[in-house]
């Protein structure tokens, strides 16, 4: 398989990824055209990427950072460096590509000219280190075949990405979902293969990190629904209403009803254990797995509702969206405690 610049380029984005960035760049070292987009890292990311042969782009963070903006910057640099590239593999700096993935993905796109983006199975590197890493691993396990959206690690046809206008830079999360709405409107298809694509290192070990990540998801639901929620797309409509009802409407309604008629209020709040039971039954795996998933699925509705409120606060106050950080920043270069 020809992985020359005329065929394939890679865009890696990251901030303070430490050893994860080294691992990521090693996994794409066979591809000659690699661009790394750095977002004001305080570790050695820029030097590391440069020493490993990547073309480094440093974002000007006087403009608020988003992953969408970083990917656009990397894509623009890639095309200036190698204008004949036909496919671009986007990789987050906390991920390691599986060696065979790019070959298989290019072959797939070559054989399917109507497909604009293809992704594969993403796995969590350390699912046993914390319940939050484990939840990420379960989140990555998604249906295969034609899908409505991809995630951040994806191979895209350059022609398709150009036709869609690139990533929307003011979308702070789920920017791939928003892009896929426009890809589908431009008559491109998105596909998920059963092939192993990459290993992800969430490094999520604290409840606060999980909570902020769920807040970010809620913000993304509200922003996506605001942009594309009208028929026929109805983008993130279900997710937005789900967070609004379970994370805000029912709690407030139950508390208000309890103040007037305690029996009615408690009856309303009893819907939560019933929902927990329903989610447990609908999940897959052992009863323990199902119950753990159900608990966090239900609990996530509360930070998601907070994320909805944050989006509408920003809209009403005419504030530019800012990314909601959930990762820990290494305190001692690339050899921080998490990696030892």
Coordinates of C-alpha atoms in Angstrom, one line a residue:
X1 CA 0.0 0.0 0.0
X2 CA 1.3 3.4 -1.0
X3 CA 1.3 5.6 2.1
X4 CA 3.3 8.4 0.4
X5 CA 2.2 12.1 0.8
X6 CA 0.3 11.8 -2.4
X7 CA -1.9 9.2 -0.9
X8 CA -2.2 9.8 2.9
X9 CA -1.4 12.5 5.4
X10 CA -1.9 12.6 9.2
X11 CA -3.0 15.4 11.5
X12 CA -2.3 15.0 15.2
X13 CA -3.7 17.4 17.8
X14 CA -2.7 17.6 21.4
X15 CA -2.0 19.6 24.5
X16 CA 0.2 18.4 27.4
X17 CA 0.0 14.8 26.3
X18 CA 3.4 13.8 27.5
X19 CA 4.5 10.2 26.8
X20 CA 1.1 9.7 25.1
X21 CA 2.2 12.0 22.3
X22 CA 5.4 10.0 21.8
X23 CA 3.4 6.9 21.5
X24 CA 1.0 8.5 19.1
X25 CA 3.7 9.9 16.8
X26 CA 5.5 6.6 16.7
X27 CA 2.3 4.9 15.5
X28 CA 2.1 7.2 12.5
X29 CA 5.9 7.3 11.7
X30 CA 5.5 5.3 8.5
X31 CA 3.5 8.2 7.0
X32 CA 5.7 10.8 5.6
X33 CA 3.3 13.8 5.9
X34 CA 2.6 14.3 9.6
X35 CA 1.4 17.6 11.1
X36 CA 1.2 18.1 14.8
X37 CA -1.0 20.9 16.1
X38 CA 0.0 22.1 19.5
X39 CA -2.3 24.1 21.8
X40 CA 0.1 25.9 24.2
X41 CA 1.5 22.9 25.9
X42 CA 3.6 23.5 29.0
X43 CA 5.5 20.2 28.6
X44 CA 8.0 19.3 25.9
X45 CA 5.3 18.5 23.2
X46 CA 6.6 20.9 20.6
X47 CA 10.2 19.8 20.8
X48 CA 9.2 16.1 21.0
X49 CA 7.0 16.4 17.9
X50 CA 9.7 18.3 15.9
X51 CA 12.4 15.8 16.9
X52 CA 10.2 13.0 15.7
X53 CA 9.8 14.6 12.3
X54 CA 6.4 16.1 12.5
X55 CA 5.6 19.6 11.0
X56 CA 4.5 21.6 14.1
X57 CA 1.7 24.2 14.1
X58 CA 1.3 26.2 17.2
X59 CA -2.1 27.7 17.7
X60 CA -2.5 31.4 18.7
X61 CA -4.7 31.0 21.8
X62 CA -5.7 34.7 21.9
X63 CA -8.6 33.1 20.0
X64 CA -10.3 30.5 22.2
X65 CA -9.1 26.9 21.5
X66 CA -11.3 24.2 20.2
X67 CA -10.4 20.8 18.8
X68 CA -12.2 21.8 15.6
X69 CA -10.0 24.8 15.2
X70 CA -6.9 22.7 15.7
X71 CA -7.9 20.1 13.2
X72 CA -8.6 22.8 10.6
X73 CA -5.2 24.3 11.2
X74 CA -3.5 21.0 10.8
X75 CA -5.5 20.2 7.7
X76 CA -4.6 23.5 6.1
X77 CA -0.9 23.0 6.8
X78 CA -1.1 19.5 5.5
X79 CA -2.5 20.6 2.2
X80 CA 0.0 23.4 1.8
X81 CA 2.8 21.0 2.4
X82 CA 1.4 18.1 0.3
X83 CA -1.4 19.5 -1.9
X84 CA -2.0 16.1 -3.6
X85 CA -2.9 14.2 -0.5
X86 CA -6.2 12.3 -1.0
X87 CA -6.9 11.1 2.5
X88 CA -6.2 12.6 5.9
X89 CA -6.1 10.6 9.1
X90 CA -7.0 12.7 12.2
X91 CA -5.6 11.4 15.5
X92 CA -5.9 12.8 19.0
X93 CA -2.5 13.0 20.8
X94 CA -3.7 10.6 23.5
X95 CA -4.3 7.8 21.0
X96 CA -2.1 5.2 19.3
X97 CA -3.1 4.0 15.8
X98 CA -3.1 0.3 15.2
X99 CA -0.4 -0.5 12.5
X100 CA -2.6 -2.0 9.9
X101 CA -5.4 0.6 10.3
X102 CA -4.3 3.2 7.7
X103 CA -3.7 0.6 5.0
X104 CA -7.1 -1.0 5.5
X105 CA -8.9 2.4 5.7
X106 CA -7.3 3.7 2.5
X107 CA -8.2 0.4 0.7
X108 CA -11.8 0.8 2.0
X109 CA -12.1 4.4 0.8
X110 CA -10.5 3.5 -2.5
X111 CA -13.2 0.8 -3.1
X112 CA -16.1 3.0 -1.9
X113 CA -16.1 6.4 -3.7
X114 CA -19.3 7.6 -2.0
X115 CA -17.9 7.3 1.5
X116 CA -16.4 10.5 2.9
X117 CA -15.2 9.3 6.3
X118 CA -14.3 5.9 7.9
X119 CA -13.5 5.0 11.4
X120 CA -12.9 1.7 13.3
X121 CA -12.9 0.2 16.8
X122 CA -11.4 2.5 19.5
X123 CA -10.3 0.8 22.7
X124 CA -9.3 2.2 26.0
X125 CA -5.7 1.5 27.0
X126 CA -6.2 1.1 30.7
X127 CA -9.9 0.3 31.3
X128 CA -9.1 -1.3 34.7
X129 CA -7.3 1.7 36.2
X130 CA -10.6 3.5 37.0
X131 CA -14.3 3.2 36.6
X132 CA -14.1 6.3 34.3
X133 CA -11.6 4.7 31.9
X134 CA -13.8 1.6 31.9
X135 CA -16.8 3.8 31.0
X136 CA -14.9 5.3 28.1
X137 CA -14.1 1.8 26.8
X138 CA -17.8 0.9 26.8
X139 CA -18.6 4.2 25.1
X140 CA -16.2 3.4 22.2
X141 CA -18.0 0.1 21.5
X142 CA -20.4 1.2 18.8
X143 CA -22.3 -0.3 15.9
X144 CA -20.5 -1.0 12.6
X145 CA -21.6 -0.3 9.1
X146 CA -23.1 3.0 7.8
X147 CA -23.4 5.4 10.7
X148 CA -24.5 9.0 11.2
X149 CA -21.3 10.2 12.8
X150 CA -17.7 9.4 13.6
X151 CA -15.5 10.4 16.5
X152 CA -12.2 12.4 16.6
X153 CA -10.0 9.6 15.3
X154 CA -11.2 9.2 11.7
X155 CA -9.8 9.0 8.2
X156 CA -11.5 11.4 5.8
X157 CA -11.5 11.8 2.1
X158 CA -9.9 15.3 1.4
X159 CA -12.5 16.0 -1.3
X160 CA -15.3 15.3 1.2
X161 CA -13.9 17.4 4.0
X162 CA -13.4 20.3 1.6
X163 CA -17.0 19.9 0.3
X164 CA -18.3 20.1 3.8
X165 CA -16.3 23.2 4.6
X166 CA -14.1 21.7 7.3
X167 CA -14.8 21.7 11.0
X168 CA -16.9 24.4 12.5
X169 CA -14.5 26.1 14.8
X170 CA -16.9 27.5 17.4
X171 CA -18.2 24.0 18.3
X172 CA -16.4 23.1 21.5
X173 CA -17.3 19.4 21.6
X174 CA -18.8 16.7 19.4
X175 CA -17.5 18.7 16.5
X176 CA -17.3 15.5 14.4
X177 CA -21.0 15.0 14.8
X178 CA -21.7 18.5 13.6
X179 CA -19.3 18.0 10.6
X180 CA -21.0 14.7 9.8
X181 CA -24.3 16.5 9.5
X182 CA -22.8 18.6 6.7
X183 CA -21.1 15.7 5.2
X184 CA -24.3 13.8 4.8
X185 CA -26.0 16.9 3.4
X186 CA -23.3 17.0 0.8
X187 CA -24.3 13.3 0.0
X188 CA -21.2 11.7 1.6
X189 CA -21.6 8.6 3.7
X190 CA -19.8 7.8 7.0
X191 CA -18.8 4.2 7.8
X192 CA -17.5 2.4 10.9
X193 CA -15.5 -0.8 10.3
X194 CA -15.1 -3.7 12.7
X195 CA -11.3 -3.3 12.4
X196 CA -9.2 -2.2 15.3
X197 CA -8.3 1.4 14.7
X198 CA -6.6 2.9 17.8
X199 CA -6.0 2.7 21.5
X200 CA -7.1 5.7 23.6
X201 CA -5.7 6.8 26.9
X202 CA -8.3 8.8 28.7
X203 CA -6.2 9.1 31.9
X204 CA -9.5 9.8 33.7
X205 CA -9.0 8.8 37.4
X206 CA -11.2 11.3 39.3
X207 CA -14.9 11.8 39.5
X208 CA -14.5 15.5 38.8
X209 CA -12.9 14.7 35.4
X210 CA -15.8 12.5 34.5
X211 CA -18.3 15.2 35.7
X212 CA -16.7 17.9 33.6
X213 CA -16.6 15.6 30.6
X214 CA -20.3 15.0 31.0
X215 CA -20.9 18.8 31.3
X216 CA -19.1 19.2 28.0
X217 CA -21.3 16.6 26.4
X218 CA -24.4 18.5 27.6
X219 CA -23.0 21.7 26.2
X220 CA -22.4 19.8 22.9
X221 CA -25.9 18.5 22.8
X222 CA -27.4 22.0 23.3
X223 CA -25.1 23.6 20.7
X224 CA -25.6 20.8 18.2
X225 CA -29.4 21.0 18.7
X226 CA -29.3 24.8 18.3
X227 CA -27.4 24.5 15.0
X228 CA -29.2 21.5 13.4
X229 CA -32.1 20.5 15.6
X230 CA -34.8 21.4 13.1
X231 CA -36.3 18.6 10.9
X232 CA -35.3 16.6 9.1
X233 CA -31.9 16.4 10.9
X234 CA -33.1 16.8 14.5
X235 CA -29.5 16.7 15.6
X236 CA -29.0 15.9 19.3
X237 CA -32.7 16.5 19.9
X238 CA -33.2 13.3 21.8
X239 CA -30.0 13.8 23.9
X240 CA -31.0 17.4 24.7
X241 CA -34.5 16.5 25.9
X242 CA -33.2 13.5 27.8
X243 CA -30.8 15.7 29.8
X244 CA -33.4 18.4 30.3
X245 CA -36.1 16.0 31.6
X246 CA -34.0 13.7 33.8
X247 CA -31.3 16.2 34.9
X248 CA -33.5 19.3 35.4
X249 CA -37.2 18.9 34.9
X250 CA -38.0 15.9 37.1
X251 CA -35.8 17.0 40.0
X252 CA -37.2 20.5 40.1
X253 CA -40.7 19.2 39.6
X254 CA -40.3 16.6 42.4
X255 CA -38.9 19.1 44.8
X256 CA -41.6 21.7 44.0
X257 CA -44.4 19.1 44.3
X258 CA -42.9 17.8 47.6
X259 CA -43.3 21.3 49.1
X260 CA -47.0 21.3 48.3
X261 CA -48.0 17.7 48.4
X262 CA -45.2 15.4 49.7
X263 CA -46.8 12.2 48.5
X264 CA -47.0 13.5 44.9
X265 CA -43.4 14.8 45.1
X266 CA -42.0 11.5 46.3
X267 CA -44.0 9.6 43.7
X268 CA -42.4 11.8 41.0
X269 CA -38.9 11.1 42.3
X270 CA -39.5 7.4 42.5
X271 CA -39.3 7.4 38.7
X272 CA -35.5 7.4 39.1
X273 CA -35.1 3.9 40.5
X274 CA -37.6 2.7 37.8
X275 CA -35.4 4.3 35.1
X276 CA -32.3 2.7 36.7
X277 CA -34.0 -0.7 36.4
X278 CA -35.0 -0.1 32.8
X279 CA -31.4 1.0 31.8
X280 CA -30.0 -2.1 33.6
X281 CA -32.2 -4.4 31.7
X282 CA -31.5 -2.7 28.3
X283 CA -27.7 -2.8 28.8
X284 CA -25.5 -5.7 27.7
X285 CA -23.2 -7.9 29.7
X286 CA -23.2 -9.3 33.2
X287 CA -25.7 -7.9 35.7
X288 CA -22.8 -6.1 37.4
X289 CA -21.7 -4.5 34.1
X290 CA -25.3 -3.6 33.3
X291 CA -25.9 -2.0 36.7
X292 CA -22.6 0.0 36.7
X293 CA -23.4 1.4 33.3
X294 CA -27.0 2.2 34.2
X295 CA -25.9 4.1 37.3
X296 CA -23.5 6.4 35.4
X297 CA -25.9 6.7 32.5
X298 CA -28.5 8.1 34.9
X299 CA -26.1 10.2 36.9
X300 CA -24.7 11.7 33.7
X301 CA -28.1 13.5 33.1
X302 CA -27.3 16.0 35.8
X303 CA -23.9 17.3 34.5
X304 CA -25.4 17.2 31.0
X305 CA -28.2 19.4 32.2
X306 CA -25.7 21.8 33.6
X307 CA -23.9 21.8 30.3
X308 CA -27.2 22.7 28.6
X309 CA -27.6 25.6 31.0
X310 CA -24.0 26.8 30.3
X311 CA -24.7 26.9 26.6
X312 CA -27.8 29.0 26.9
X313 CA -26.1 31.2 29.4
X314 CA -23.4 31.9 26.8
X315 CA -26.0 32.4 24.1
X316 CA -28.0 34.9 26.2
X317 CA -24.9 36.8 27.2
X318 CA -23.4 36.6 23.7
X319 CA -20.3 34.9 25.0
X320 CA -18.0 32.9 22.7
X321 CA -18.0 29.2 23.6
X322 CA -14.9 28.0 25.6
X323 CA -13.7 24.5 25.8
X324 CA -14.6 22.6 29.1
X325 CA -11.3 20.9 30.2
X326 CA -11.4 17.6 31.9
X327 CA -7.9 16.3 31.5
X328 CA -5.1 16.5 34.1
X329 CA -2.1 18.5 33.1
X330 CA 1.2 16.8 33.8
X331 CA 3.2 18.6 36.5
X332 CA 6.7 17.3 35.7
X333 CA 7.1 17.1 31.9
X334 CA 6.3 14.0 30.0
X335 CA 7.2 11.7 32.9
X336 CA 4.3 12.6 35.2
X337 CA 3.0 10.2 37.8
X338 CA 0.2 8.8 35.6
X339 CA 2.7 7.4 33.1
X340 CA 5.1 5.8 35.6

